[in-house]
């Protein structure tokens, strides 16, 4: 196999894993809110805090189910059930062979991955004649369970060393200014590939992360504090710089759009809509963003600021994590400095780097404002289908928080000039068949409506836009 093809297959596999990890990550805000609201200084309801803590303590099981389900061909429930069963088998076997290990999280990841690999492989390959009577889901479930049991033996030997390495990395190297800088830069650079969730999950496999989950404490408090100044202040500063630049260039300022993106980042920590404005069309801006993120993490590490994060470093997360942090107040003045730095640096870089926002003069753009996107979700989905060339042109589709990844038969049938009028924040054409739309909070809603329309018309719509065939499966 050529090296380039192998690299592409590996990247696609890791991207799918990153998307699968979004489900357990999306549960963390609910768990954090329940736990915090149940505390004595808020509502003083033990049932809420116990419920939130229970969700945190069961995150390894949730990871196993989410990975097995997210990597399944068509969202198969039996494969998700197999992931849960295999996690229980693997964790119990490993606990018997090597008691005292902090291995639940790695068991969850391995059980989900093993199920996602073994389960569909057996369903695609014919079984021997003497096993045909029990062929089907039972055989796949049994084989994946046996594979997980076999994994317990090498894992019992290797995991103590691996855990020591991960713990050393998280508690010693990443807590230094240089280590925090490297983590911050890499974390942001992996966002366009959808691999930052994989990085965060790998770093969080050690003992400290499991203890934090069990006690419902914010994760990675030693080095994640530096994300708060970037997400709450830096990226809104980038939006302000874009607005100032467009005003000076006599272009449509897009103030409402940019304000929405800034508030989404600052309040709830969803940064993809802003980052995808310049991740592909203005790489110098994105590189500057990654370097500034690393600088923020290094600064907070040098100042001894330790504030963890339950899900994403926005204002809501800061309110929930503030009481458990150290020197939490200093995030505000540091954040103001990064707001100024982002505004000045981005304003200068925008003189040389284009964006995918419309760049016509203000006067010709005003008629476009009369075209308002439908408020009804189904009508909005129908409008998107028309812009994408109709249902027959759509082959596969997947959603990732704020992004909608699409595979179309003929990219020339897609009217990209009308995407902005429908509320699309940004978009990028990856190749002759793949398109990524940044839709913000509407992404899941539009994806669900389009799938419902596809089912009504009996149109097969795949889940893997990065594969040549909509119905093709595989890991």
Coordinates of C-alpha atoms in Angstrom, one line a residue, residues 86-387:
X86 CA -17.0 -5.7 26.1
X87 CA -16.0 -2.9 28.4
X88 CA -17.5 -4.7 31.4
X89 CA -15.6 -7.9 30.3
X90 CA -12.3 -6.2 29.7
X91 CA -12.3 -4.0 32.9
X92 CA -13.3 -7.0 35.1
X93 CA -10.7 -9.3 33.5
X94 CA -8.0 -6.6 33.8
X95 CA -9.0 -5.9 37.4
X96 CA -8.6 -9.6 38.3
X97 CA -5.2 -10.0 36.5
X98 CA -3.7 -6.7 37.8
X99 CA -5.7 -5.2 40.7
X100 CA -5.2 -1.6 41.7
X101 CA -4.6 -0.2 38.2
X102 CA -6.4 3.0 37.1
X103 CA -7.4 1.4 33.8
X104 CA -11.2 2.1 33.3
X105 CA -10.7 4.8 30.7
X106 CA -8.3 2.8 28.5
X107 CA -10.6 -0.1 28.9
X108 CA -13.5 2.0 27.6
X109 CA -11.5 3.2 24.6
X110 CA -10.1 -0.2 23.7
X111 CA -13.5 -1.9 24.1
X112 CA -15.1 0.6 21.8
X113 CA -12.3 0.4 19.2
X114 CA -12.2 -3.4 19.3
X115 CA -15.9 -3.7 18.9
X116 CA -15.9 -1.2 16.0
X117 CA -13.2 -3.3 14.2
X118 CA -14.1 -6.9 14.9
X119 CA -17.9 -6.6 14.8
X120 CA -18.4 -5.3 11.2
X121 CA -15.4 -7.3 9.9
X122 CA -17.2 -10.6 10.8
X123 CA -20.4 -9.4 9.4
X124 CA -18.7 -8.8 6.0
X125 CA -16.9 -12.1 5.8
X126 CA -18.6 -15.5 5.5
X127 CA -18.2 -17.9 8.3
X128 CA -17.2 -21.6 8.0
X129 CA -20.0 -24.0 7.1
X130 CA -20.2 -25.4 10.7
X131 CA -20.8 -22.0 12.1
X132 CA -23.5 -20.8 9.7
X133 CA -26.3 -21.8 12.1
X134 CA -25.1 -19.2 14.6
X135 CA -24.0 -16.6 12.0
X136 CA -25.0 -13.0 12.4
X137 CA -24.9 -10.6 15.4
X138 CA -24.4 -13.4 17.9
X139 CA -21.1 -14.5 16.2
X140 CA -19.9 -10.9 16.0
X141 CA -20.7 -10.2 19.6
X142 CA -19.0 -13.4 20.8
X143 CA -15.9 -12.8 18.7
X144 CA -15.5 -9.2 19.9
X145 CA -16.0 -10.3 23.5
X146 CA -13.3 -13.0 23.2
X147 CA -11.0 -10.4 21.6
X148 CA -11.4 -8.0 24.5
X149 CA -10.8 -10.9 27.0
X150 CA -7.5 -11.7 25.1
X151 CA -6.5 -8.0 25.3
X152 CA -6.6 -8.2 29.1
X153 CA -3.4 -10.3 29.2
X154 CA -1.0 -7.9 27.3
X155 CA -2.7 -4.9 28.8
X156 CA -2.1 -6.2 32.3
X157 CA 1.7 -6.2 31.5
X158 CA 1.9 -3.0 29.5
X159 CA -0.6 -0.6 31.1
X160 CA 1.3 0.1 34.3
X161 CA 4.3 1.4 32.3
X162 CA 2.0 3.3 29.9
X163 CA 0.1 4.8 32.8
X164 CA 3.3 6.0 34.4
X165 CA 4.3 7.7 31.1
X166 CA 0.9 9.4 30.6
X167 CA 0.8 10.5 34.3
X168 CA 4.4 11.9 33.9
X169 CA 3.4 13.7 30.7
X170 CA 0.2 15.2 32.2
X171 CA 1.6 16.1 35.7
X172 CA 5.2 17.0 35.0
X173 CA 5.8 18.0 31.3
X174 CA 2.5 19.6 30.4
X175 CA 2.4 21.7 33.6
X176 CA 5.7 23.4 32.6
X177 CA 5.4 26.6 30.5
X178 CA 7.1 24.9 27.5
X179 CA 5.0 21.7 27.7
X180 CA 1.8 23.7 28.0
X181 CA 2.8 25.8 25.0
X182 CA 3.4 22.7 22.9
X183 CA 0.0 21.2 24.0
X184 CA -1.9 24.4 23.2
X185 CA -0.4 24.8 19.7
X186 CA -1.0 21.1 18.8
X187 CA -4.5 21.2 20.3
X188 CA -5.6 24.1 18.0
X189 CA -3.7 22.8 14.9
X190 CA -5.7 19.5 15.1
X191 CA -9.1 21.2 15.1
X192 CA -9.5 21.4 11.3
X193 CA -8.9 17.6 11.2
X194 CA -11.3 16.9 14.0
X195 CA -8.5 15.2 16.0
X196 CA -8.3 17.5 19.1
X197 CA -10.8 15.3 20.9
X198 CA -8.4 12.3 20.3
X199 CA -5.5 14.3 21.8
X200 CA -7.5 15.3 24.8
X201 CA -8.7 11.8 25.4
X202 CA -5.3 10.3 25.2
X203 CA -3.8 12.9 27.6
X204 CA -6.7 12.1 30.0
X205 CA -6.0 8.4 30.4
X206 CA -3.9 8.6 33.5
X207 CA -4.6 8.3 37.1
X208 CA -5.3 12.0 37.8
X209 CA -8.0 12.2 35.2
X210 CA -9.8 9.1 36.5
X211 CA -9.7 10.5 40.0
X212 CA -11.0 13.8 38.8
X213 CA -13.9 12.1 37.0
X214 CA -14.7 10.0 40.1
X215 CA -14.9 13.1 42.3
X216 CA -16.6 15.2 39.7
X217 CA -13.8 17.7 39.6
X218 CA -12.7 19.8 36.5
X219 CA -10.3 17.9 34.2
X220 CA -6.7 18.8 33.4
X221 CA -6.5 21.7 35.9
X222 CA -2.7 21.8 35.6
X223 CA -2.6 23.1 32.1
X224 CA -6.0 23.8 30.6
X225 CA -6.4 27.1 32.4
X226 CA -4.8 28.9 29.4
X227 CA -7.7 28.0 27.1
X228 CA -10.0 30.4 29.1
X229 CA -8.3 33.6 27.9
X230 CA -8.3 32.4 24.3
X231 CA -11.9 31.1 24.2
X232 CA -13.5 33.9 26.3
X233 CA -11.4 36.8 25.2
X234 CA -9.0 36.0 22.3
X235 CA -11.4 34.7 19.7
X236 CA -14.0 37.5 20.4
X237 CA -11.1 39.8 19.8
X238 CA -10.5 38.1 16.5
X239 CA -14.1 38.8 15.6
X240 CA -13.7 42.4 16.6
X241 CA -10.7 42.7 14.4
X242 CA -12.5 41.2 11.4
X243 CA -15.4 43.7 12.0
X244 CA -13.0 46.7 12.1
X245 CA -11.2 45.5 9.0
X246 CA -14.4 45.2 7.0
X247 CA -15.5 48.6 8.1
X248 CA -12.3 50.2 7.0
X249 CA -12.4 48.3 3.6
X250 CA -16.0 49.5 3.1
X251 CA -17.3 45.9 3.0
X252 CA -20.5 44.6 4.6
X253 CA -19.3 44.4 8.2
X254 CA -21.3 41.3 9.2
X255 CA -21.6 42.7 12.7
X256 CA -24.6 40.5 13.7
X257 CA -22.9 37.3 12.5
X258 CA -19.5 38.1 14.2
X259 CA -21.2 39.1 17.4
X260 CA -23.1 35.8 17.5
X261 CA -19.8 33.9 16.9
X262 CA -18.0 35.9 19.6
X263 CA -20.8 35.3 22.2
X264 CA -21.0 31.6 21.3
X265 CA -17.3 31.2 22.0
X266 CA -17.2 33.4 25.2
X267 CA -20.3 32.0 26.8
X268 CA -20.4 28.3 26.0
X269 CA -16.9 27.7 24.6
X270 CA -17.9 26.5 21.1
X271 CA -15.1 27.9 18.9
X272 CA -15.4 26.0 15.6
X273 CA -17.6 28.6 13.9
X274 CA -14.9 31.3 14.4
X275 CA -11.9 29.0 13.7
X276 CA -13.4 27.7 10.5
X277 CA -13.8 31.2 9.2
X278 CA -10.0 31.3 8.7
X279 CA -8.8 27.7 9.2
X280 CA -8.7 26.9 5.5
X281 CA -9.0 30.2 3.7
X282 CA -6.5 32.2 5.9
X283 CA -3.9 29.8 7.2
X284 CA -1.7 32.5 8.5
X285 CA -4.5 33.7 10.8
X286 CA -5.0 30.1 12.0
X287 CA -1.3 29.6 12.7
X288 CA -1.2 32.9 14.7
X289 CA -4.2 31.6 16.6
X290 CA -2.5 28.3 17.4
X291 CA 0.7 30.1 18.6
X292 CA -1.3 32.5 20.7
X293 CA -3.1 29.6 22.3
X294 CA 0.2 28.0 23.2
X295 CA 1.4 31.3 24.6
X296 CA -1.7 31.6 26.7
X297 CA -1.2 28.2 28.2
X298 CA 2.4 28.9 28.9
X299 CA 1.6 32.2 30.6
X300 CA -1.0 30.7 32.8
X301 CA 1.4 27.8 33.7
X302 CA 4.1 30.3 34.6
X303 CA 1.7 32.3 36.8
X304 CA 0.6 29.2 38.6
X305 CA -3.1 29.6 37.5
X306 CA -4.8 26.2 37.8
X307 CA -8.4 26.1 36.6
X308 CA -9.7 22.9 35.1
X309 CA -12.5 22.5 32.6
X310 CA -15.5 20.2 32.6
X311 CA -16.2 20.5 28.8
X312 CA -15.1 23.7 27.1
X313 CA -13.4 26.7 28.6
X314 CA -16.2 29.3 28.2
X315 CA -17.9 31.5 30.8
X316 CA -20.3 28.8 31.8
X317 CA -17.4 26.4 32.5
X318 CA -15.5 29.0 34.4
X319 CA -18.5 29.6 36.7
X320 CA -18.7 25.9 37.4
X321 CA -14.9 25.4 37.8
X322 CA -14.0 28.7 39.6
X323 CA -14.3 27.5 43.1
X324 CA -12.0 24.5 42.5
X325 CA -9.2 26.4 40.8
X326 CA -6.2 28.3 42.0
X327 CA -5.7 32.0 41.2
X328 CA -8.8 31.8 39.1
X329 CA -9.3 35.6 39.2
X330 CA -6.1 36.2 37.2
X331 CA -7.8 34.7 34.1
X332 CA -9.7 37.9 33.6
X333 CA -6.7 40.4 33.3
X334 CA -4.8 37.8 31.3
X335 CA -7.8 37.4 29.0
X336 CA -8.1 41.2 28.5
X337 CA -4.5 41.2 27.4
X338 CA -5.1 38.5 24.9
X339 CA -8.2 40.3 23.6
X340 CA -6.0 43.2 22.8
X341 CA -3.3 41.0 21.3
X342 CA -5.8 39.2 19.0
X343 CA -7.4 42.4 17.9
X344 CA -4.1 44.1 17.0
X345 CA -2.5 41.0 15.4
X346 CA -5.5 39.9 13.4
X347 CA -6.2 43.4 12.2
X348 CA -2.6 43.6 10.8
X349 CA -2.7 40.1 9.3
X350 CA -6.1 40.7 7.6
X351 CA -4.5 43.2 5.4
X352 CA -2.7 40.3 3.6
X353 CA -5.0 37.3 4.2
X354 CA -8.5 36.9 2.7
X355 CA -11.5 35.4 4.4
X356 CA -14.4 33.4 3.0
X357 CA -16.9 36.1 4.1
X358 CA -18.5 38.0 1.2
X359 CA -16.2 40.7 0.0
X360 CA -18.3 42.8 -2.3
X361 CA -18.8 46.5 -1.5
X362 CA -21.5 47.5 1.0
X363 CA -24.0 49.0 -1.6
X364 CA -24.3 45.9 -3.8
X365 CA -24.6 43.7 -0.8
X366 CA -27.7 45.3 0.7
X367 CA -30.2 43.6 -1.6
X368 CA -28.9 40.3 -0.3
X369 CA -30.1 41.3 3.2
X370 CA -33.7 41.1 2.0
X371 CA -33.3 37.4 1.5
X372 CA -34.0 36.0 5.0
X373 CA -33.5 32.3 5.7
X374 CA -36.7 30.4 6.6
X375 CA -37.2 30.0 10.3
X376 CA -39.0 26.7 9.9
X377 CA -36.4 23.9 10.2
X378 CA -37.9 21.7 7.5
X379 CA -38.2 24.6 5.0
X380 CA -34.6 25.6 5.8
X381 CA -33.5 22.0 5.1
X382 CA -35.4 22.1 1.8
X383 CA -33.6 25.3 0.8
X384 CA -30.2 23.8 1.7
X385 CA -31.1 20.7 -0.5
X386 CA -31.9 23.0 -3.4
X387 CA -28.6 24.9 -3.0

